Short mmCIF file of C-alpha atoms and ligand atoms in Angstrom, two decimals:
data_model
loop_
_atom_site.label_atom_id
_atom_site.label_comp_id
_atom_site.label_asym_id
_atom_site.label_seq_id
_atom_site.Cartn_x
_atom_site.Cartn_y
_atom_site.Cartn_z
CA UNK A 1 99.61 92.26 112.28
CA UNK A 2 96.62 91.89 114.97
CA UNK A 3 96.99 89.32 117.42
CA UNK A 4 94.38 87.56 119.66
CA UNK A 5 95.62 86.87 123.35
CA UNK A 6 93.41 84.44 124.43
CA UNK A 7 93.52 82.26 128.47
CA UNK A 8 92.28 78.99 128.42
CA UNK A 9 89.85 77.57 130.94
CA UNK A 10 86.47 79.57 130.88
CA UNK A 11 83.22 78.21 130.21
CA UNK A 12 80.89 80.49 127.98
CA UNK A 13 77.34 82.05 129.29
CA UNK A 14 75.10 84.50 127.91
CA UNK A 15 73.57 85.66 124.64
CA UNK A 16 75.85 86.09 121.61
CA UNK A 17 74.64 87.85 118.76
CA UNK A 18 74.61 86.16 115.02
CA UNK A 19 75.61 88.84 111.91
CA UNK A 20 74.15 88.31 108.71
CA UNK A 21 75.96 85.66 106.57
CA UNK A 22 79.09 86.80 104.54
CA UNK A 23 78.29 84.41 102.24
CA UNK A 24 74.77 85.82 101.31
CA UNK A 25 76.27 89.01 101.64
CA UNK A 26 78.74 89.17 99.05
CA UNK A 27 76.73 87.76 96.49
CA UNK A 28 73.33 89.95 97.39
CA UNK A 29 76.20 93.31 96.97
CA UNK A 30 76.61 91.96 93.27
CA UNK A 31 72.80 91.27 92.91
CA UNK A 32 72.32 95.26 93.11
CA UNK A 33 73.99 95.91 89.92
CA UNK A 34 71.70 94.18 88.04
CA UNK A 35 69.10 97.05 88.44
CA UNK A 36 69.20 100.60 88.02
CA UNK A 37 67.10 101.58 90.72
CA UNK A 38 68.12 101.93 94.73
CA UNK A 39 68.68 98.93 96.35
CA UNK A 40 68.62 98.11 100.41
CA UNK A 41 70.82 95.28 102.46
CA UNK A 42 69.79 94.96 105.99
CA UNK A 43 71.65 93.14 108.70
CA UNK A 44 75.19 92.99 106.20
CA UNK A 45 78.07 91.89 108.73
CA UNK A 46 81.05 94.13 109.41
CA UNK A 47 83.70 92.32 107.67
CA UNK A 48 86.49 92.53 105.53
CA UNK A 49 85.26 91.17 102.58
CA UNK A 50 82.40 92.96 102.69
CA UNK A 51 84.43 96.43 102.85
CA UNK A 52 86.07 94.61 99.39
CA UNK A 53 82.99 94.06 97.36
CA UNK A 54 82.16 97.39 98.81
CA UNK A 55 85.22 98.89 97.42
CA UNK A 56 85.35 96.98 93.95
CA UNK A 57 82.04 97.70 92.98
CA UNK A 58 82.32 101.36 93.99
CA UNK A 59 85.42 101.43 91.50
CA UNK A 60 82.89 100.28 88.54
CA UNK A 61 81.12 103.59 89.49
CA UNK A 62 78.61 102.31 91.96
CA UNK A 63 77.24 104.44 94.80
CA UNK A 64 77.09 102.29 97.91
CA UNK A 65 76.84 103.55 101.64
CA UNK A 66 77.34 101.84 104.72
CA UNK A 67 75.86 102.46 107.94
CA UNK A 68 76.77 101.34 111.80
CA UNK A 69 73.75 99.29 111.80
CA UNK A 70 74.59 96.94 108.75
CA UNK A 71 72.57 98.33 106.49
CA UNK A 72 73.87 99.34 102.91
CA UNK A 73 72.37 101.56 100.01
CA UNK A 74 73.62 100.70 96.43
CA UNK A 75 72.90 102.59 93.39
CA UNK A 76 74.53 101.22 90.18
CA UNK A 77 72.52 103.63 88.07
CA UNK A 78 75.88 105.33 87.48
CA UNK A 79 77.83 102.14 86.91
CA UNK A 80 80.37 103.36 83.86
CA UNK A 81 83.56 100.74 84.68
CA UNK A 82 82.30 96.79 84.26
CA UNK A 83 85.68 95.42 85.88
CA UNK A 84 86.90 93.57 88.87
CA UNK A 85 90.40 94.61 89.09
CA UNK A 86 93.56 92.20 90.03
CA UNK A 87 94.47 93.66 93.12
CA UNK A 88 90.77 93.76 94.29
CA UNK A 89 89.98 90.23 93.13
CA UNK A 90 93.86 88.34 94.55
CA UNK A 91 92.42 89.42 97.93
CA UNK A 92 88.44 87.61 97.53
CA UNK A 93 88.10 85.50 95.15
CA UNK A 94 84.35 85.86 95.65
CA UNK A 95 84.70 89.04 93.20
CA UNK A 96 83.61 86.79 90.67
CA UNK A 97 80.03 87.16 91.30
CA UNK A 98 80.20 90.26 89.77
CA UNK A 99 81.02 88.13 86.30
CA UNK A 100 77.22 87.46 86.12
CA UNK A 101 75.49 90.25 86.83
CA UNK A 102 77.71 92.37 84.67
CA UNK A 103 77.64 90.27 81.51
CA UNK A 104 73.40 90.31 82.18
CA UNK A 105 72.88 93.80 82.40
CA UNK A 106 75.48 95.34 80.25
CA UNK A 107 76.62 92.65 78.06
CA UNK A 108 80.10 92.45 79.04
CA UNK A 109 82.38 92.41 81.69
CA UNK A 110 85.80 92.15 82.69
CA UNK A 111 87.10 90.55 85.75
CA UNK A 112 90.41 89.12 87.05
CA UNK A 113 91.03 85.44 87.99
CA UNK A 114 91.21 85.20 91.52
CA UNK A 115 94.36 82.92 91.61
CA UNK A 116 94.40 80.24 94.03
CA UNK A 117 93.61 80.31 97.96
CA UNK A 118 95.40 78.84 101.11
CA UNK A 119 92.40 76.61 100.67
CA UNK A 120 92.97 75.33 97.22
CA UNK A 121 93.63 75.79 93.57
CA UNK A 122 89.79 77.09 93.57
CA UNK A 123 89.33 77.47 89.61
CA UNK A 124 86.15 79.44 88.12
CA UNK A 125 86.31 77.02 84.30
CA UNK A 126 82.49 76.62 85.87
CA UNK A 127 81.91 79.21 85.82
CA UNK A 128 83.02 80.57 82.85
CA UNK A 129 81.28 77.04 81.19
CA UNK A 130 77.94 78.04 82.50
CA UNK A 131 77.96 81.40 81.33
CA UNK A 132 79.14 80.77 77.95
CA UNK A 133 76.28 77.85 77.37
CA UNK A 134 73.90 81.17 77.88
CA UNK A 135 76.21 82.88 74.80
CA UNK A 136 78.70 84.36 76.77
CA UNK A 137 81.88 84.71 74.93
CA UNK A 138 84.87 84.50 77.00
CA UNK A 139 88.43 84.18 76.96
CA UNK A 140 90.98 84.60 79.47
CA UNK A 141 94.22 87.23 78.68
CA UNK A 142 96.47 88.24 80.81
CA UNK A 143 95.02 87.00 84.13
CA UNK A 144 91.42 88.63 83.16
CA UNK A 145 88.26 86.96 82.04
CA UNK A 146 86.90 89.30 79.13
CA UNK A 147 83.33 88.48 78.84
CA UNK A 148 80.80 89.84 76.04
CA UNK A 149 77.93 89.17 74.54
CA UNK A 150 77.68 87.50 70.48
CA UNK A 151 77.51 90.55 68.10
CA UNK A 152 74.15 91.37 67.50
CA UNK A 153 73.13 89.57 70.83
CA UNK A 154 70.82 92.09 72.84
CA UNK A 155 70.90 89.79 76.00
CA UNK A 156 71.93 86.66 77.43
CA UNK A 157 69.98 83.60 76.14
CA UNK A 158 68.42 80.93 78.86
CA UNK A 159 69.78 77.69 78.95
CA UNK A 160 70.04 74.05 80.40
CA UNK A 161 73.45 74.25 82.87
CA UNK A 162 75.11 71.00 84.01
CA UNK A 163 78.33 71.42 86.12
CA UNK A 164 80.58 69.19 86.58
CA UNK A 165 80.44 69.12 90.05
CA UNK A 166 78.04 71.25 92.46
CA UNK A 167 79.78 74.82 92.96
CA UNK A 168 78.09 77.47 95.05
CA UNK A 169 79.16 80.74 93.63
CA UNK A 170 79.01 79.20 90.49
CA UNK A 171 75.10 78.84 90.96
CA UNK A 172 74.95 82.25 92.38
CA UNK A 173 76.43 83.39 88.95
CA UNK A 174 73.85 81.61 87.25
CA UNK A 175 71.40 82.73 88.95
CA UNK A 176 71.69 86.36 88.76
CA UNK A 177 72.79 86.11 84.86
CA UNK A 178 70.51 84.20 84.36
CA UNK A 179 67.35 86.82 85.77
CA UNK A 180 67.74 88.92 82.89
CA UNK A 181 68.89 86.06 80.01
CA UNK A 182 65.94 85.55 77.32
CA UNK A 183 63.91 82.58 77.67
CA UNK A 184 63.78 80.13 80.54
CA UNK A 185 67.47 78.76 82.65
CA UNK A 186 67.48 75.25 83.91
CA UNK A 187 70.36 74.47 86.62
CA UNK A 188 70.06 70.58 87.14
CA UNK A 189 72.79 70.40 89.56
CA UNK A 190 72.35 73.41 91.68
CA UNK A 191 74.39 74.06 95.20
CA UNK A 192 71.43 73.96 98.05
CA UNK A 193 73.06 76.48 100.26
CA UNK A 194 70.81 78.43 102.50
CA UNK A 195 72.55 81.24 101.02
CA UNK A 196 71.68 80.52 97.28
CA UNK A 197 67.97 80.53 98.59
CA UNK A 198 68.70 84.36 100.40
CA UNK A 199 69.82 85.30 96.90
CA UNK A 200 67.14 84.13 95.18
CA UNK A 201 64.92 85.23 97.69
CA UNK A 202 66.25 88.49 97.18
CA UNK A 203 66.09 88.57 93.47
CA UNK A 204 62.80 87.73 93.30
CA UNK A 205 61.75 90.48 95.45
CA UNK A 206 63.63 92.89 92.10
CA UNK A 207 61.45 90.50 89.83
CA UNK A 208 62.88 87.91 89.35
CA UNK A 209 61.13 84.61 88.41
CA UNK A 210 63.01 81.92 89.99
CA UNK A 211 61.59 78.44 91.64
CA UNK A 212 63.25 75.58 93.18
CA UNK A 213 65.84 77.17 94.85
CA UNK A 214 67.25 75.24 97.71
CA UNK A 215 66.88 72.46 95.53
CA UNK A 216 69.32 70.71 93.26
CA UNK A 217 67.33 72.45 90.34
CA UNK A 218 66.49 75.51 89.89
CA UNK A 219 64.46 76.61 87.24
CA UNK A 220 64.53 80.86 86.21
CA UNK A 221 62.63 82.84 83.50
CA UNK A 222 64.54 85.51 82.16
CA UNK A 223 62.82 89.38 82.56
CA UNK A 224 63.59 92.38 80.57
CA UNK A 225 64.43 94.45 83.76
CA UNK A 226 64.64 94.16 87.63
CA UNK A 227 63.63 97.09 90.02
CA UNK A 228 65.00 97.63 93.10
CA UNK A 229 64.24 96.21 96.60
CA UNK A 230 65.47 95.87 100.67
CA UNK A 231 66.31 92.77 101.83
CA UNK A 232 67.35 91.45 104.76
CA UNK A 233 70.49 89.10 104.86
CA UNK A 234 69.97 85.87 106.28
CA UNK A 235 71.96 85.06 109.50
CA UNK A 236 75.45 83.02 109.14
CA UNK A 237 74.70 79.31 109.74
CA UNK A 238 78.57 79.40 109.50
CA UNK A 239 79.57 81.89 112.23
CA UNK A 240 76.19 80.53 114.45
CA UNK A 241 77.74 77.10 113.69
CA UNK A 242 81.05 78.66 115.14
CA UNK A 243 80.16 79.51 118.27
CA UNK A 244 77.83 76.56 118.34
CA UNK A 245 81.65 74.47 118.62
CA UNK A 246 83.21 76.86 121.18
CA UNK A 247 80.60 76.27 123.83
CA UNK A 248 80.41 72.42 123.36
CA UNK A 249 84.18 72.66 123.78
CA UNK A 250 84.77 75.03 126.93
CA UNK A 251 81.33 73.95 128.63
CA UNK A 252 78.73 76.57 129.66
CA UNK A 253 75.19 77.34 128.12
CA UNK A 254 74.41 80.00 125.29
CA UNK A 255 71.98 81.41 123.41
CA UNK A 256 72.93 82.13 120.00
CA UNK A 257 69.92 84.80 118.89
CA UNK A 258 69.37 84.78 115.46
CA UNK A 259 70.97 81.73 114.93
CA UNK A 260 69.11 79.17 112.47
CA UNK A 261 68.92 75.59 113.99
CA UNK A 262 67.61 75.11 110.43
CA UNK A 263 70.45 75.67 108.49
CA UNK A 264 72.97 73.35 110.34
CA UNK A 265 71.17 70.16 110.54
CA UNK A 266 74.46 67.99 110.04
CA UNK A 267 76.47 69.99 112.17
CA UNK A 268 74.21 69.69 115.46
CA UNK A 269 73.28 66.36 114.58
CA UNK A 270 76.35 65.89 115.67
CA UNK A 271 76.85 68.06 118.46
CA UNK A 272 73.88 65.80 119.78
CA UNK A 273 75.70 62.35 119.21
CA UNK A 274 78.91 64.06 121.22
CA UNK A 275 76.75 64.41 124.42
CA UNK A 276 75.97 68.35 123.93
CA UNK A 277 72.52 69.59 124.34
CA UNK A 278 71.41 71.73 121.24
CA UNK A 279 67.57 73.55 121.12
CA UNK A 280 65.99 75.69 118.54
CA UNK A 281 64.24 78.07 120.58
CA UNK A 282 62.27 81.15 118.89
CA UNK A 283 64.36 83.58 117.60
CA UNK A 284 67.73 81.37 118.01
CA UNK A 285 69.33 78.54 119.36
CA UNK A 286 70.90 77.05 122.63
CA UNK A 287 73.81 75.28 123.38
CA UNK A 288 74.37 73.69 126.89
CA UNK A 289 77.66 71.24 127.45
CA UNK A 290 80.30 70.22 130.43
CA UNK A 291 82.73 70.47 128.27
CA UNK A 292 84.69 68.92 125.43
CA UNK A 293 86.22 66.84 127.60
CA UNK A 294 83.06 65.06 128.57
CA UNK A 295 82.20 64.48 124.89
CA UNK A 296 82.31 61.93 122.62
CA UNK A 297 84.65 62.50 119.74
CA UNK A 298 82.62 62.14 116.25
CA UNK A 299 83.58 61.58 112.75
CA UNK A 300 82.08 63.26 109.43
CA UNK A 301 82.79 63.60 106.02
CA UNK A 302 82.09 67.02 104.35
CA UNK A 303 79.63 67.39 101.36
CA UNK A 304 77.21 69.79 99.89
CA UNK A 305 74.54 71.23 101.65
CA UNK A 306 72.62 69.82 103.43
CA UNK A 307 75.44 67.76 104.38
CA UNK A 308 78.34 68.37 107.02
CA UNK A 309 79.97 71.82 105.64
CA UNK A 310 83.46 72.20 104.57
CA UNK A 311 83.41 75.55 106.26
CA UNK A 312 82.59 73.96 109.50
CA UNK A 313 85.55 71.09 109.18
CA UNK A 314 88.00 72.86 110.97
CA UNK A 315 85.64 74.02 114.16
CA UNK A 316 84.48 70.67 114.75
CA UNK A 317 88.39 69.63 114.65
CA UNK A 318 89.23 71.76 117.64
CA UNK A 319 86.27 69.99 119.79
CA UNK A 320 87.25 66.72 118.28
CA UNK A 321 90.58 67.78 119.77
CA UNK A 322 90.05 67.12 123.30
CA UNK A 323 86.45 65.26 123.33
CA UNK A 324 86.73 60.99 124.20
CA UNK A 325 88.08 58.86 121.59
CA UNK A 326 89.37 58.94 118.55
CA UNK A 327 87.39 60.41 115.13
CA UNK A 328 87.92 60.45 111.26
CA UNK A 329 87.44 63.17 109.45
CA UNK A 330 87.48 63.60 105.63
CA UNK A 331 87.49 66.27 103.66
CA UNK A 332 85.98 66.17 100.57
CA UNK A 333 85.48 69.48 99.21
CA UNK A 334 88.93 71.16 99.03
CA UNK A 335 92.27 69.40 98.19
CA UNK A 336 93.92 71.14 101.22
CA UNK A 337 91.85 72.64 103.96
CA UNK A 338 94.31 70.69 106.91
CA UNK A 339 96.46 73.42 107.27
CA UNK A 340 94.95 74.47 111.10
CA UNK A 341 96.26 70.64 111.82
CA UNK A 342 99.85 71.23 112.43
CA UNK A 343 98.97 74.51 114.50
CA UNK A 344 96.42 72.14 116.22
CA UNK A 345 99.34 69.82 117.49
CA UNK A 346 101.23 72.84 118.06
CA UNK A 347 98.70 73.03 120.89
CA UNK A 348 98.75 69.34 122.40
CA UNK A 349 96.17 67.85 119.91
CA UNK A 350 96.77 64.39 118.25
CA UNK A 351 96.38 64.54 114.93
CA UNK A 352 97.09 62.61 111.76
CA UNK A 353 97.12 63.47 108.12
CA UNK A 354 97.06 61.24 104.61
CA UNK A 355 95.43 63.51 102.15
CA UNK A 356 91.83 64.23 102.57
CA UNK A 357 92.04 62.04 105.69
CA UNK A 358 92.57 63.11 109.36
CA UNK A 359 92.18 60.71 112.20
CA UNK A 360 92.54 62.93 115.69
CA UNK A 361 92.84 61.24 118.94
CA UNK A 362 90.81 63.06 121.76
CA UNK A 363 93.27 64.22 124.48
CA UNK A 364 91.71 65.92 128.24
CA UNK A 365 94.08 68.85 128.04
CA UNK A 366 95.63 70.84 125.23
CA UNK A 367 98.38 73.65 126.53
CA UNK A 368 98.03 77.20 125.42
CA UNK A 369 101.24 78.53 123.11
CA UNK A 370 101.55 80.99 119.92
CA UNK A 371 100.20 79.95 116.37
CA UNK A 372 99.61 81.24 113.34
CA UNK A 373 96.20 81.47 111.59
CA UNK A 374 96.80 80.31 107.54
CA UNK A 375 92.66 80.89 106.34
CA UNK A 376 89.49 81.98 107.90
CA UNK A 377 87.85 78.73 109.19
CA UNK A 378 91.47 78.10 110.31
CA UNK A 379 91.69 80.64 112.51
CA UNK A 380 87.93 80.02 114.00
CA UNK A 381 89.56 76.85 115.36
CA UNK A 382 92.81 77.99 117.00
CA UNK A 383 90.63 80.46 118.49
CA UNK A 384 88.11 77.24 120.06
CA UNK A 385 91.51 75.17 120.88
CA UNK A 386 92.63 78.70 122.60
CA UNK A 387 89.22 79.14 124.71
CA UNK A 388 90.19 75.48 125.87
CA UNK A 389 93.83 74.91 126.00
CA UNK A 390 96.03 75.44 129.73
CA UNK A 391 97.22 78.72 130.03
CA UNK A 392 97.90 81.10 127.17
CA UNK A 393 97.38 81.03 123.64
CA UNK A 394 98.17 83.57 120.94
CA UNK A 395 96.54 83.65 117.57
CA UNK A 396 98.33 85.17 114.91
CA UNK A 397 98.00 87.11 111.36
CA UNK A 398 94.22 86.90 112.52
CA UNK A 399 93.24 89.47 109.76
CA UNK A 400 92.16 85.82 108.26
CA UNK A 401 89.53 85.65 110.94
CA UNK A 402 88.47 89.18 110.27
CA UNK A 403 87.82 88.40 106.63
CA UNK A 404 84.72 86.36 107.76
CA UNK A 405 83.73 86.95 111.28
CA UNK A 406 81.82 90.18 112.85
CA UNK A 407 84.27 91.14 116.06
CA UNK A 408 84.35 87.38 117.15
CA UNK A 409 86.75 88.10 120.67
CA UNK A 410 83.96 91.01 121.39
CA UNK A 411 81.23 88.23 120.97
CA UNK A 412 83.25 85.59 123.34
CA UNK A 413 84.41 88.35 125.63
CA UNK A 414 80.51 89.35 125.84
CA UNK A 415 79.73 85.36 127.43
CA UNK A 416 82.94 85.42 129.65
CA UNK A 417 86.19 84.33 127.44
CA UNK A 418 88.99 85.61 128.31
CA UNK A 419 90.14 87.16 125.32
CA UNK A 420 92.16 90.26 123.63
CA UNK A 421 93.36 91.95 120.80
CA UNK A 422 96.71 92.78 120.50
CA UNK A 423 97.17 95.64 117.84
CA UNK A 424 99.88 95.16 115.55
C1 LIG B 1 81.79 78.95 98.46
O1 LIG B 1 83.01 79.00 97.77
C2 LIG B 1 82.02 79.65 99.78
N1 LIG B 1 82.41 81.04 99.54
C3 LIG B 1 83.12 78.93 100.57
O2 LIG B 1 83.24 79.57 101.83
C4 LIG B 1 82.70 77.48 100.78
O3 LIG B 1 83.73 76.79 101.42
C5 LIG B 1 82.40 76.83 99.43
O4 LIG B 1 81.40 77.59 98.71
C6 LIG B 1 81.88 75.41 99.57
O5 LIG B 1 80.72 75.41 100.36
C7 LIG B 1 81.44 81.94 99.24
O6 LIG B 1 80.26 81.60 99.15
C8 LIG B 1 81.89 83.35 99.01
P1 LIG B 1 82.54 76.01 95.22
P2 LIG B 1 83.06 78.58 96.21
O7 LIG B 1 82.52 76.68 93.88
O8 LIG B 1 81.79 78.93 95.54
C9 LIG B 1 85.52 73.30 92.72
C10 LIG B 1 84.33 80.49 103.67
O9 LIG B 1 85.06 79.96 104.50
N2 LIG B 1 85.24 74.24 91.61
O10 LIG B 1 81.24 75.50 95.78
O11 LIG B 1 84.33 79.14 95.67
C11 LIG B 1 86.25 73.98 93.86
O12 LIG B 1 87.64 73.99 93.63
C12 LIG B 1 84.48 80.17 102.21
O13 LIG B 1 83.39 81.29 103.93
C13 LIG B 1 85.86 74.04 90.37
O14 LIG B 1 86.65 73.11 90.21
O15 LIG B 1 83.17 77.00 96.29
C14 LIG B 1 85.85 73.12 95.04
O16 LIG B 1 86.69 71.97 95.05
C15 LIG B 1 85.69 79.29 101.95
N3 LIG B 1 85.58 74.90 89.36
C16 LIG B 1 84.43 72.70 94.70
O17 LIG B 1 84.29 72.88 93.28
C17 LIG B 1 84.71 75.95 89.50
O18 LIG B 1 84.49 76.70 88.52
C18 LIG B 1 83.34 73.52 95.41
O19 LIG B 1 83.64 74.87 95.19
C19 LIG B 1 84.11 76.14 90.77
C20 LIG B 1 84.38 75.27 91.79
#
C-alpha cells in the first residue's frame, strides 16, 4: 500500500488548484442515465470513486469516456444491465444513487446494500422509504435492494417525502427519481448541500423542473423525458476547505483558485475567530496565518449544511491540535467519525474521547512518527498534523485519501510541503 512521507516544519505559499467536488460528481455520473441522449461533465476530479461509478455504470452497459482534462462523455442509450453489483457497491457506498435514476427511467433496478463504513453503520431505509412513497416496490434479498415499479405502473408517481432525519444522497435520490415521476414531488426536509443545488442545477439544464433547491424544500414536477446536457461540476468546498486547514496550521499565505468562500461559511467563520485571515477574492479564496501555534483553538458542533460539516471535523481537529487552548468538538452526524483521534495522539496531540464528544488540548509542538489512515477525512488530517509535526511523519494505507482527494501531496508539494509518495 502507498505511503505519504511527509517533514514537518514548512509554511505553505502559492496557488493551489481546487478539483471539482466528488460529491457533486458522483451523483451528476448517475444523473446521465436518466436520459438517452449524450451527456457532458466538465471539471470531474481524478479520484477513486469516480473511476468506481465510472466502472459500475459502464457494467450496466453505459458508454462513458474520460479525458486528462476532467471531462467525461456518458451515453446510457445502450444501458441493458440496471444493477449495482456487491463488489462495486462494498467499496462506495455512494453507488446508491444509481437506485433513483434507474427505478425512474426503466422502472426497476437492482442494487446492493453498501454495508457499513469505517464511518458508521450508514443505512439507506431512507432511502428506500422515499422511493417507495413514489410507488416503488422494494424489498431487500440477499444483500440487494430489488426495486420495481407496481404492475401496470408506467412511471413513478410524485409525492410528499418526509425523512426522518436530513440525508444528502437520500435527497439526491429523490431528486433525480423524482424528474421523471408523474405529477409534482415535495421534499419538506431536504439536505441544503451546495452539491444537491449542482445536481439540480444540472438536471434542470436535461429538463428538469425543479425549484427550491438549496433549501430545506424542494419542490419538482415530474417530465416525460430529459435530454442531454454539459455541465460543469462545482468546485469541492470540502477539499478547498482542506487546504483552507493546512495553511492556518503550518503558517504561510495561499490562494486557493476556484475555491468557493461561499460554500464554507461555518468553516471560515471559524478560521476567522482562531486569528487566521480568510478573503474571497475573484475567482477563489486566500488564506494568510503564522501558524497554528499562534491560533486560538475553537470549538464546533457539526450539522447540516449550512452548518459546520461533518466532512470537515477531522481537518479542523489537526489545527485544533496545536492552536492555544483547549476546544470541544462534537460530532453529531456519524456515531463514529473519531477514529483519526488515537493516530492524532500518536503524534503528540491531547485528545479526549466520550462518544460524540472530543475535548483536545492545544499543544506548540506535535512530533512526526508513522500512522495509519482508517477513512478519507481521516487521512486529510494526519496529513495537516504531518505538514506540522517535528521531524518525520508517515501516512499510511492512504488509498483512503485517494478515494476523495485529486493528487493532494502534488497540490502541497506545488506551495512548498515537503512531501512524498512512497509506492507500495
Ligand atoms: C453524504 O453521505 C456524503 N457523501 C458524505 O461525505 C457526508 O459526510 C454526508 O453526506 C453528510 O454530509 C456523498 O455525498 C457521496 P447522509 P450520505 O445520508 O448521503 C443517516 C465524504 O467524506 N442516514 O446525509 O451517506 C446516516 O447514517 C463523505 O466525502 C440514515 O440513517 O450521508 C447519517 O447518520 C463521507 N438512513 C445521517 O443520516 C438513511 O437512509 C446523514 O447521512 C440515510 C442516512
Amino acid at each position: 500500500m502507498d505511503k505519504l512521507l511527509i517533514r514537518g516544519g514548512r509554511s505553505l505559499q502559492g496557488e493551489v488548484l481546487v478539483s471539482g467536488a466528488k460529491n457533486a460528481a458522483l451523483p451528476e455520473l448517475c444523473a446521465a442515465l436518466l436520459t438517452a441522449e449524450p451527456v457532458t461533465l466538465l471539471n470531474v476530479p481524478q479520484l477513486q470513486d469516480v473511476s468506481t461509478m465510472l466502472k459500475l455504470i459502464r457494467n450496466m452497459g453505459v458508454a462513458a469516456e474520460r479525458a486528462d482534462d476532467g471531462t467525461v462523455h456518458i451515453n446510457a442509450s445502450a444501458l441493458s444491465t440496471p444493477e449495482a453489483p456487491y463488489e462495486l457497491v462494498k467499496t462506495m457506498r455512494a453507488s446508491v444513487l444509481a437506485l433513483g435514476p434507474l427505478l425512474a427511467r426503466f422502472g426497476e433496478a437492482t442494487v446492493s446494500l453498501p454495508g457499513g463504513c469505517a464511518i458508521g453503520s450508514r443505512p439507506v431505509d431512507q432511502h428506500i422509504k422515499g422511493l417507495a412513497a413514489m410507488g416503488a416496490e422494494i424489498v431487500v434479498e440477499h444483500g440487494y435492494m430489488i426495486a420495481k415499479l407496481p404492475a401496470g405502473w408506467k412511471r413513478l408517481k410524485g409525492a410528499r417525502i418526509t425523512t426522518d432525519m436530513v440525508t444528502v444522497t437520500g435527497t439526491e435520490n429523490f431528486l433525480m427519481a423524482a424528474a421523471l415521476a408523474e405529477g409534482e414531488t415535495v421534499l419538506e426536509n431536504a439536505a441544503q448541500e451546495p452539491e444537491i443545488s449542482d445536481l439540480a442545477e444540472m438536471l434542470i439544464a436535461m429538463g428538469a423542473k425543479i425549484e427550491g433547491h438549496g433549501t430545506s424544500r424542494i419542490r419538482i414536477q415530474g417530465v416525460d423525458k430529459l435530454h442531454g446536457c454539459t455541465h460543469r461540476v462545482v468546485a469541492d468546498r470540502i477539499e478547498a476547505g482542506t487546504f483552507l486547514c493546512a495553511v492556518a496550521a503550518t503558517g504561510g499565505n495561499v490562494l486557493l483558485r476556484h475555491g468557493r468562500a461561499d460554500h464554507l461559511d461555518a468553516v471560515i467563520e471559524k478560521l476567522r475567530e482562531a486569528g487566521a485571515t480568510v478573503q474571497a477574492m475573484d475567482g477563489g479564496v486566500r488564506v494568510q496565518s503564522a501558524g497554528g501555534a499562534t491560533l486560538k483553538a475553537q470549538g464546533f458542533r457539526t450539522t447540516e449544511y449550512p452548518g459546520f460539516p461533518t466532512d470537515m471535523q477531522a481537518q479542523f481537529m489537526a489545527l485544533n491540535c496545536i492552536a492555544q487552548g483547549t476546544a470541544t468538538v462534537t460530532e453529531t452526524i456519524f456515531e463514529n467519525r473519531f477514529m483519526h483521534v488515537n493516530e492524532l495522539v500518536r503524534l503528540g496531540a491531547k485528545i479526549q474521547t466520550d462518544g460524540k464528544v472530543a475535548v483536545i488540548e492545544g499543544t506548540p509542538r506535535l512530533s512526526g512518527a508513522t500512522v495509519m489512515a482508517t477513512d478519507l477525512r481521516a487521512s486529510a488530517s494526519l496529513v495537516i498534523a504531518g505538514l506540522v509535526a517535528d521531524g518525520e511523519t508517515v501516512v499510511d494505507r492512504i488509498y483512503h485519501l485517494d478515494r476523495g482527494y485529486d493528487c493532494m501531496e502534488a497540490k502541497l508539494r506545488g506551495i512548498g510541503a515537503d512531501i512524498e509518495r512512497l509506492k507500495a
